Amino acid sequence: MSRFKKTAKVDSLAGFRTEKTEPVVPNGLINAARKSGQLNLSGRGLTEVPQNVYRLNIDTPEEAQQNVSFGASDRWWEQTDLTKLLLSSNQLTHLSDDIRLLPALTTLDLHDNQLKSLPGALGELLELQQLRLSHNQLTSVPVEVCTLKNLRSLTLQQNQMESLPEELGQLENLTELDVSNNHLTALPSTLGHLSCLQKLNLNHNKLSSLPDSLAQLKNVKLLDCSNNQLTDIPVSLSEMLALEQLYLRHNKLRLLPQLPAPSLKELYVGNNQIEQLEAEQLSSLTAISLLELRDNKIKSLPEQITLLSTLTRLDLTNNDITTLPASLGLLPNLKMLLLEGNPMRGIRRDLLTKGTNELLKYLRGRIKEEPDGPDEGPTAMTLPSQARVNIHNIKTLKLLQFSEKQADQVPDEVFDAAADQAISNVNFSKNRLSNIPPRLMEFHSSVSDINLGFNRLTCCSPDVCKLLQLMHIDFRNNQLSDLPSEMRNLTKLRSIILNYNRFKTFPDILYEVVSLETVLLGNNQVGGVDPGRLIKLVNLSTLDLSNNDLLNIPPELGLCTTLRCLSLEGNPFRTPRAAIVAKGTDAVLEYLRSRIPT
């Protein structure tokens, strides 16, 4: 035992590399497992499971044979049965029938190996509750596994399975089943017998239809059928009484499924072929909170959208919508309306960048008075989207996406995938980036929109200013307090979003970027703004200075008559009074002009 202890810190296998016959696990680990009932052999480069692991609860320990009087704390006859065996991230190609020698196992983790088949002896592990088999090369599951009545979680994602056994329905206590990223073309009809199932993941397979028996799954809360070949969804799914989240992204749906499932709160049907929304389908979504319809071919919204009184988030990104029904403004709980990438007409560009509240307010206003035709010029906007990174986005949409990964840096593979493509949109939001990825400069001749919001940027690299085609920059929710003077080179820049940063003054350099139409600086610590310089921004129509430290508002700001939307709420100034601010931009500017000393 001692010789293993000496080498354990250096190389856990070094002490017994001389024994070529078969791999062995250090006695120290084996003895510890006898006491704890747990053995973790993950990431040890094992090509097979050593015999002393299978025989852990059968063989008498070496020390007991050599010296029967060793310490009371090591009394081997009081050993615990092994209940947890972790063998993930090794190079195992097979598992021996000897696994039956560990009948007390409740958790067996074999994920991330090279297993092509499994022994029938797994069916003898009657206490097993968790069986993790993902990221292997399995083409089938032994029927014997289906007899494990105590099994709660079975994870088989990232294998090569083309079918599942009909006997699967016998796993009556299963609460989680993940068979995503396989080659399944159909599902066993017995799937509906899994009465305790709460989470079912069928993502990334080749399913063209779903069995009606799914309707019997009365406890499933999450069903993921994204990335398949589904053309429609059986109405019987409405009988899934507990269903809260349904993912149907990247299929071939032409219609929104009609699903009056009473608990359905989130429905994701992005990247399908939906061309129109029927009133009937919408009215069935009685509990819906999040409806994702992005990347479809929807041309218009029916007035019945107002029936979705519980809706908080509506994602219509990248569709063919040109107008919005004014009644959309009446949805009482809608907090987030995403419309980027639609050929919107009749709605001013600054309203689209201003956010959901302003847009809904505008739509409510339109109910009272009929709109006077569209504003001058087309106002189609394509702000950075929030799609997943994929080759389709890169090649077709010219979008490079790596967002919501909580990553410290953007991997080179992301940039490599976009090499030689004229990327126009980059979205690296919602990560932990502390600096701007230098490889962004590879797209200097094409990129027009960058979104680096919700990161940890403390300074903005002057390199960004080499992206001369930039029209939109989103730096919201970072730790920025200044912008580089080189930003004056961005002569096409139309909007910059800097909300929730650490600016103490209006960034000096922005006074020189004459092309700017939108500047959002809400929720910073800005103490002042220079109206004499601001007036030179002749295109500026939207300025958000809400929730800052403005102690007074200079009357000369009233001369900035190009402003159509000025937000000043949440600042400590006394004048203009809250009642005037509440009347809107025109009233505030008029009041300020009246205060200019003559």
XYZ file of C-alpha atoms in Angstrom:
598
model
C 0.000 0.000 0.000
C 2.757 2.438 0.953
C 4.459 2.375 -2.450
C 1.274 3.658 -4.051
C 0.985 6.440 -1.520
C 4.424 7.711 -2.401
C 3.644 7.964 -6.091
C 0.022 9.025 -5.934
C 0.822 12.736 -6.180
C 2.968 12.325 -9.240
C 1.164 9.764 -11.353
C -1.607 7.555 -10.067
C -0.616 4.741 -12.421
C 3.179 4.940 -12.102
C 3.379 2.515 -9.179
C 2.120 -0.441 -11.139
C 3.049 0.263 -14.756
C 5.461 -2.682 -14.585
C 2.544 -5.123 -14.478
C 1.703 -5.371 -18.160
C -0.942 -8.058 -17.784
C -3.885 -5.960 -16.713
C -4.548 -2.537 -15.166
C -4.766 -2.391 -11.411
C -6.248 0.264 -9.129
C -4.067 1.345 -6.170
C -4.923 -0.457 -2.930
C -5.329 2.903 -1.220
C -8.282 3.726 -3.474
C -9.752 0.250 -3.107
C -9.539 0.390 0.700
C -11.099 3.850 0.786
C -13.926 2.566 -1.431
C -14.517 -0.345 0.967
C -15.213 2.196 3.703
C -17.142 4.829 1.740
C -18.984 2.640 -0.755
C -17.848 4.980 -3.547
C -15.080 4.634 -6.145
C -14.151 7.368 -8.630
C -11.902 6.173 -11.479
C -12.859 8.905 -13.989
C -10.229 10.155 -16.425
C -7.557 7.530 -15.666
C -6.924 6.337 -19.223
C -8.355 2.874 -18.456
C -8.968 0.600 -21.451
C -10.699 -1.996 -19.272
C -12.084 -2.194 -15.748
C -9.484 -3.866 -13.506
C -10.488 -7.173 -11.889
C -9.797 -5.853 -8.379
C -12.621 -3.332 -8.939
C -15.194 -5.983 -9.872
C -14.010 -8.158 -6.946
C -13.797 -5.294 -4.447
C -16.509 -6.712 -2.178
C -15.459 -10.357 -2.605
C -11.684 -10.558 -2.172
C -10.113 -10.412 1.285
C -7.841 -7.341 1.522
C -4.094 -8.002 1.136
C -3.329 -6.567 4.576
C -5.762 -8.940 6.277
C -3.917 -11.932 4.834
C -0.545 -10.560 5.947
C -1.466 -9.313 9.403
C -4.735 -10.165 11.091
C -4.094 -7.786 13.975
C -3.999 -4.499 12.018
C -5.803 -1.490 13.494
C -9.430 -1.668 14.506
C -10.263 1.205 12.122
C -9.298 -1.030 9.194
C -11.443 -4.004 10.095
C -12.102 -5.323 6.628
C -15.004 -7.485 7.709
C -16.967 -4.252 8.392
C -16.612 -3.032 4.805
C -19.441 -1.236 2.949
C -20.903 -2.530 -0.302
C -19.923 -0.439 -3.305
C -22.911 1.744 -4.278
C -21.320 4.316 -6.582
C -18.845 3.517 -9.390
C -17.646 6.359 -11.620
C -15.732 5.267 -14.752
C -16.365 8.243 -17.056
C -13.831 9.766 -19.487
C -11.702 6.645 -19.908
C -11.095 4.537 -23.030
C -13.243 1.542 -22.142
C -14.364 -0.486 -25.161
C -16.302 -3.146 -23.236
C -17.708 -3.942 -19.813
C -17.361 -7.462 -18.379
C -20.215 -9.649 -17.143
C -18.334 -9.476 -13.820
C -20.212 -6.204 -13.200
C -22.803 -8.548 -11.597
C -20.338 -8.947 -8.667
C -21.320 -5.393 -7.567
C -25.079 -5.936 -6.953
C -25.433 -3.004 -4.517
C -24.596 -0.326 -7.124
C -27.076 2.580 -7.216
C -24.996 4.780 -9.573
C -22.938 3.542 -12.531
C -21.330 6.276 -14.641
C -19.764 5.121 -17.923
C -20.174 8.319 -19.967
C -17.460 9.469 -22.379
C -15.862 6.110 -23.215
C -15.725 3.973 -26.385
C -18.305 1.327 -25.478
C -19.935 -0.348 -28.482
C -22.097 -2.786 -26.499
C -23.146 -3.571 -22.935
C -23.357 -6.906 -21.060
C -26.736 -8.420 -20.238
C -25.416 -8.779 -16.676
C -26.346 -5.098 -16.115
C -29.876 -6.447 -15.604
C -28.705 -8.038 -12.342
C -27.925 -4.669 -10.717
C -31.373 -4.470 -9.168
C -30.559 -1.484 -6.914
C -29.371 0.702 -9.813
C -30.963 4.175 -9.878
C -28.650 6.112 -12.201
C -27.102 4.713 -15.389
C -25.029 7.201 -17.391
C -24.013 5.960 -20.824
C -23.757 9.146 -22.904
C -20.909 9.874 -25.349
C -20.134 6.284 -26.306
C -20.580 4.272 -29.519
C -23.595 2.200 -28.503
C -25.972 1.043 -31.230
C -28.484 -0.587 -28.875
C -29.474 -1.062 -25.228
C -29.649 -4.627 -23.863
C -33.214 -5.691 -23.096
C -32.014 -6.705 -19.605
C -31.525 -3.023 -18.677
C -35.303 -2.616 -19.068
C -35.876 -4.881 -16.046
C -34.196 -2.457 -13.608
C -37.305 -1.425 -11.668
C -35.442 1.080 -9.454
C -33.828 2.982 -12.344
C -34.595 6.724 -12.064
C -32.244 8.256 -14.666
C -31.046 6.776 -17.970
C -28.817 9.012 -20.101
C -27.874 7.730 -23.569
C -27.198 10.947 -25.511
C -24.412 11.106 -28.114
C -24.413 7.452 -29.163
C -25.266 5.732 -32.457
C -28.608 4.158 -31.633
C -31.151 3.667 -34.399
C -33.897 2.192 -32.211
C -34.922 1.621 -28.590
C -36.279 -1.700 -27.255
C -40.082 -2.036 -26.853
C -39.354 -3.303 -23.314
C -38.260 0.244 -22.355
C -41.815 0.811 -21.087
C -41.085 -1.519 -18.144
C -38.903 1.127 -16.424
C -41.836 2.269 -14.330
C -39.821 4.479 -11.914
C -37.785 6.318 -14.569
C -37.968 10.123 -14.120
C -35.353 11.177 -16.709
C -34.627 9.732 -20.159
C -32.124 11.406 -22.497
C -31.637 9.810 -25.935
C -30.644 13.019 -27.751
C -27.997 13.054 -30.480
C -28.611 9.546 -31.813
C -30.031 8.201 -35.108
C -33.538 7.305 -33.918
C -36.182 7.246 -36.671
C -39.038 6.017 -34.455
C -39.907 5.559 -30.770
C -41.275 2.443 -29.033
C -45.065 2.547 -28.554
C -44.507 1.571 -24.907
C -42.892 4.943 -24.138
C -46.252 6.040 -22.717
C -45.918 3.451 -19.928
C -43.130 5.472 -18.231
C -45.638 6.947 -15.812
C -43.070 8.659 -13.519
C -41.118 10.333 -16.340
C -40.580 14.095 -15.834
C -37.922 14.939 -18.416
C -37.682 13.464 -21.932
C -34.983 14.610 -24.362
C -35.299 13.446 -28.003
C -33.261 16.331 -29.476
C -31.073 15.739 -32.586
C -32.507 12.516 -33.979
C -34.285 11.630 -37.242
C -37.860 11.450 -36.006
C -40.533 12.319 -38.572
C -43.460 11.764 -36.175
C -44.231 11.335 -32.473
C -46.307 8.399 -31.127
C -49.764 9.183 -29.692
C -48.709 7.206 -26.612
C -46.692 10.250 -25.438
C -50.047 11.658 -24.323
C -50.011 9.111 -21.452
C -46.957 10.784 -19.905
C -48.904 12.749 -17.299
C -45.835 13.821 -15.277
C -43.473 15.028 -18.021
C -42.615 18.695 -17.462
C -39.974 19.077 -20.186
C -40.119 17.543 -23.662
C -37.345 18.393 -26.143
C -37.959 17.298 -29.756
C -35.764 19.939 -31.423
C -33.579 19.116 -34.430
C -35.698 16.336 -35.902
C -37.804 16.058 -39.070
C -41.265 16.593 -37.587
C -43.901 18.039 -39.906
C -46.709 18.100 -37.346
C -47.395 17.415 -33.680
C -50.213 15.098 -32.531
C -53.071 17.023 -30.876
C -53.085 14.281 -28.217
C -50.001 15.926 -26.642
C -52.527 18.314 -25.040
C -53.236 15.484 -22.609
C -49.724 15.840 -21.122
C -51.158 17.615 -18.102
C -47.828 18.517 -16.448
C -46.029 19.691 -19.638
C -44.445 23.120 -19.003
C -41.635 23.371 -21.575
C -41.866 22.074 -25.160
C -38.907 22.446 -27.548
C -39.636 21.948 -31.267
C -36.850 24.077 -32.795
C -35.272 23.101 -36.122
C -38.018 20.857 -37.505
C -40.258 21.128 -40.574
C -43.412 22.483 -38.956
C -45.628 24.644 -41.194
C -48.167 25.487 -38.499
C -47.971 26.343 -34.826
C -49.109 23.171 -33.010
C -52.598 23.395 -31.494
C -51.843 22.426 -27.916
C -54.255 23.363 -25.164
C -51.943 21.658 -22.641
C -53.086 23.321 -19.400
C -49.600 23.852 -17.880
C -47.625 24.778 -21.046
C -45.597 27.882 -20.158
C -42.755 27.813 -22.727
C -43.052 26.847 -26.396
C -39.974 27.005 -28.639
C -40.704 26.622 -32.368
C -37.837 28.657 -33.842
C -36.229 27.591 -37.149
C -39.245 25.927 -38.729
C -41.304 26.793 -41.835
C -44.265 28.484 -40.159
C -45.808 31.063 -42.517
C -48.893 32.105 -40.631
C -50.292 32.011 -37.129
C -53.877 30.789 -36.866
C -56.178 32.305 -34.254
C -57.223 28.780 -33.238
C -53.701 27.690 -32.346
C -52.953 30.878 -30.421
C -56.150 30.746 -28.387
C -55.263 27.235 -27.154
C -52.112 28.520 -25.380
C -53.914 29.471 -22.187
C -50.920 29.455 -19.775
C -48.115 30.495 -22.157
C -45.396 32.787 -20.794
C -42.621 32.402 -23.405
C -43.331 31.941 -27.117
C -40.329 31.622 -29.429
C -41.185 31.922 -33.145
C -37.817 33.185 -34.428
C -36.368 32.215 -37.823
C -39.653 31.271 -39.498
C -41.517 32.862 -42.427
C -44.308 34.604 -40.527
C -45.704 37.597 -42.414
C -48.212 38.984 -39.936
C -49.651 38.615 -36.444
C -53.406 38.043 -36.009
C -55.348 40.352 -33.653
C -56.036 37.249 -31.510
C -52.448 37.515 -30.209
C -54.085 39.643 -27.488
C -55.670 36.466 -26.071
C -52.240 35.472 -24.694
C -52.726 37.420 -21.476
C -50.001 35.460 -19.601
C -47.310 36.083 -22.283
C -44.115 37.744 -20.951
C -41.651 37.094 -23.820
C -42.393 36.942 -27.561
C -39.481 36.253 -29.928
C -40.256 37.036 -33.581
C -36.633 37.583 -34.681
C -35.844 36.965 -38.372
C -39.337 36.605 -39.865
C -41.087 38.520 -42.689
C -43.228 40.772 -40.512
C -43.805 44.271 -41.918
C -46.461 45.618 -39.510
C -47.673 44.933 -35.978
C -51.296 44.960 -34.790
C -51.795 47.917 -32.461
C -53.617 45.585 -30.053
C -50.254 43.931 -29.283
C -49.752 46.893 -26.955
C -52.585 45.604 -24.757
C -50.810 42.401 -23.641
C -50.695 43.042 -19.877
C -47.575 41.012 -18.980
C -45.380 41.348 -22.095
C -41.882 42.401 -20.965
C -39.747 41.382 -23.948
C -40.661 41.666 -27.628
C -37.867 40.705 -30.041
C -38.312 41.906 -33.625
C -34.771 42.116 -35.049
C -34.369 40.976 -38.625
C -37.914 41.810 -39.788
C -38.621 44.247 -42.663
C -40.645 46.526 -40.347
C -42.330 49.515 -41.933
C -44.310 52.257 -40.283
C -42.354 52.019 -37.021
C -39.476 54.403 -36.448
C -36.048 52.873 -36.081
C -35.424 54.595 -32.755
C -38.545 52.931 -31.347
C -37.192 49.516 -32.278
C -33.876 50.185 -30.521
C -35.545 51.787 -27.517
C -36.951 48.555 -26.150
C -40.210 46.767 -25.478
C -41.862 49.280 -23.122
C -41.579 52.210 -25.521
C -42.768 50.102 -28.447
C -45.842 48.843 -26.577
C -46.601 52.391 -25.438
C -46.444 53.516 -29.069
C -48.747 50.672 -30.189
C -51.266 51.559 -27.459
C -51.187 55.136 -28.746
C -52.013 53.855 -32.218
C -55.207 52.221 -30.955
C -56.539 55.642 -29.972
C -55.700 57.394 -33.242
C -55.308 55.752 -36.627
C -51.651 55.960 -37.761
C -50.776 58.399 -40.570
C -49.094 55.976 -42.947
C -45.496 54.845 -42.649
C -42.631 57.074 -41.551
C -40.255 58.253 -44.221
C -38.000 55.601 -45.711
C -37.714 51.916 -44.947
C -36.664 51.169 -41.397
C -35.725 47.501 -41.629
C -33.426 46.671 -38.762
C -31.175 43.720 -38.171
C -29.786 43.977 -34.684
C -27.584 41.184 -33.330
C -29.686 38.054 -32.926
C -29.501 35.404 -30.250
C -29.377 32.201 -32.294
C -27.042 29.300 -31.550
C -23.725 29.138 -33.331
C -24.125 27.035 -36.408
C -22.816 26.856 -39.958
C -26.209 27.833 -41.362
C -26.091 31.093 -39.392
C -22.562 31.771 -40.581
C -23.107 31.054 -44.265
C -26.684 32.170 -44.790
C -27.245 34.869 -42.185
C -23.580 35.987 -41.987
C -24.008 35.733 -38.208
C -21.236 34.569 -35.860
C -22.754 33.564 -32.556
C -21.161 32.425 -29.308
C -23.453 33.636 -26.547
C -24.738 32.445 -23.161
C -21.730 30.115 -22.722
C -20.297 31.737 -19.557
C -16.908 31.491 -21.316
C -13.780 33.518 -20.470
C -12.743 33.600 -24.100
C -14.130 32.756 -27.513
C -12.507 29.525 -28.783
C -10.471 29.683 -31.985
C -12.763 27.083 -33.562
C -15.580 29.660 -33.579
C -13.484 32.063 -35.652
C -12.078 29.244 -37.784
C -15.623 28.183 -38.705
C -16.256 31.667 -40.079
C -12.966 32.046 -41.981
C -13.413 33.573 -45.448
C -17.060 34.456 -44.720
C -18.231 38.078 -44.911
C -19.616 38.046 -41.351
C -21.865 41.038 -40.710
C -23.256 40.253 -37.237
C -21.252 39.083 -34.215
C -22.959 38.103 -30.957
C -20.661 37.178 -28.050
C -23.063 38.355 -25.333
C -23.650 36.713 -21.938
C -20.179 35.323 -21.335
C -17.348 36.300 -18.995
C -15.101 38.062 -21.502
C -12.770 40.582 -19.866
C -11.418 41.865 -23.170
C -12.601 42.124 -26.755
C -11.459 39.058 -28.763
C -8.582 40.270 -31.014
C -9.656 37.907 -33.807
C -12.740 40.070 -34.355
C -10.441 42.172 -36.541
C -10.508 39.369 -39.131
C -13.961 40.653 -40.109
C -12.949 44.323 -40.304
C -14.207 44.729 -43.867
C -17.680 43.260 -43.308
C -18.912 43.341 -39.701
C -21.618 45.938 -39.060
C -23.156 44.794 -35.753
C -21.356 43.585 -32.627
C -23.018 42.505 -29.392
C -20.698 42.082 -26.391
C -23.362 42.790 -23.777
C -23.409 41.017 -20.394
C -19.663 40.387 -20.139
C -16.876 41.689 -17.887
C -15.219 44.266 -20.140
C -13.403 46.955 -18.171
C -12.011 48.793 -21.201
C -12.800 49.009 -24.885
C -9.807 48.126 -27.055
C -8.962 50.758 -29.738
C -8.824 47.791 -32.147
C -12.629 47.832 -32.303
C -12.314 51.168 -34.072
C -10.669 49.390 -37.009
C -14.041 47.777 -37.776
C -14.925 50.640 -40.086
C -18.249 49.164 -41.273
C -19.718 49.137 -37.745
C -23.270 50.473 -37.524
C -24.431 49.032 -34.189
C -22.467 48.359 -30.981
C -24.013 46.735 -27.899
C -21.821 46.942 -24.761
C -24.616 46.836 -22.167
C -23.993 45.283 -18.722
C -20.183 45.504 -18.596
C -17.739 47.497 -16.443
C -16.734 50.208 -18.938
C -15.963 53.759 -17.800
C -14.416 55.188 -20.985
C -14.290 54.800 -24.765
C -11.179 55.164 -26.991
C -10.676 58.395 -28.988
C -10.159 56.269 -32.129
C -13.935 55.768 -32.165
C -14.158 58.945 -34.268
C -13.095 56.720 -37.198
C -16.426 54.842 -37.045
C -18.179 57.112 -39.519
C -21.075 54.678 -40.114
C -21.940 54.089 -36.443
C -25.672 54.593 -35.896
C -26.337 53.148 -32.441
C -24.342 52.407 -29.305
C -25.807 50.721 -26.217
C -23.898 51.362 -22.976
C -26.588 50.773 -20.315
C -25.439 49.309 -16.996
C -21.756 50.264 -17.114
C -19.639 52.644 -15.003
C -19.564 55.872 -17.022
C -19.330 58.959 -14.799
C -19.564 61.409 -17.707
C -21.036 61.350 -21.204
C -18.153 59.763 -23.187
C -16.258 62.653 -24.807
C -15.559 60.878 -28.063
C -19.270 60.278 -28.772
C -19.737 64.034 -29.330
C -17.557 63.569 -32.425
C -19.368 60.589 -33.972
C -21.766 62.621 -36.115
C -23.493 59.585 -37.650
C -24.994 58.498 -34.293
C -28.789 58.181 -34.170
C -29.148 56.276 -30.864
C -27.120 56.545 -27.642
C -28.313 54.482 -24.677
C -26.479 55.348 -21.441
C -29.114 54.436 -18.843
C -28.107 53.034 -15.441
C -24.615 54.528 -15.240
C -23.273 57.320 -13.008
C -23.270 60.101 -15.591
C -23.130 63.475 -13.812
C -23.442 65.828 -16.783
C -23.926 66.313 -20.497
C -22.718 69.196 -22.723
C -25.648 70.446 -24.855
C -23.300 72.736 -26.868
C -21.479 69.654 -28.179
C -24.505 67.366 -28.268
C -26.290 69.698 -30.695
C -23.637 68.861 -33.302
C -24.958 65.284 -33.428
C -27.467 66.255 -36.098
C -28.771 62.682 -36.563
C -29.333 61.909 -32.874
C -32.964 60.914 -32.332
C -32.794 58.675 -29.209
C -30.862 59.528 -26.033
C -31.298 57.469 -22.866
C -29.809 59.045 -19.729
C -32.236 57.431 -17.272
C -31.075 56.303 -13.802
C -27.861 58.338 -13.686
C -26.504 61.077 -11.361
C -27.696 64.181 -13.249
C -28.206 66.916 -10.619
C -29.372 69.451 -13.176
C -30.485 69.459 -16.795
C -29.006 72.349 -18.794
C -31.824 74.349 -20.477
C -29.794 74.412 -23.734
C -30.554 70.700 -24.112
C -33.936 71.933 -25.379
C -32.191 73.164 -28.538
C -31.352 69.558 -29.556
C -34.518 69.436 -31.655
C -33.573 66.255 -33.558
C -34.299 64.289 -30.348
C -37.534 62.340 -30.653
C -36.974 60.238 -27.575
C -35.152 61.584 -24.482
C -35.198 59.488 -21.275
C -34.270 61.296 -18.066
C -36.268 59.457 -15.384
C -34.509 58.172 -12.273
C -32.037 61.092 -11.903
C -31.714 63.307 -8.791
C -32.497 66.669 -10.562
C -35.355 68.826 -9.252
C -36.306 70.469 -12.541
C -37.925 69.666 -14.858
C -40.451 68.227 -12.392
C -41.549 64.598 -12.669
C -44.941 65.669 -14.041
C -43.265 67.336 -17.044
C -40.848 64.422 -17.613
C -43.849 62.081 -17.648
C -45.415 64.042 -20.541
C -42.671 62.886 -22.881
C -39.804 64.213 -24.952
C -41.493 67.120 -26.752
C -42.849 68.568 -23.509
C -39.435 68.290 -21.792
C -37.582 69.982 -24.685
C -40.172 72.752 -24.821
C -39.881 73.321 -21.066
C -36.070 73.438 -21.262
C -36.156 75.975 -24.101
C -38.448 78.186 -22.021
C -35.780 78.227 -19.280
C -32.939 79.488 -21.495
C -31.947 82.951 -20.186
C -32.592 85.680 -22.794
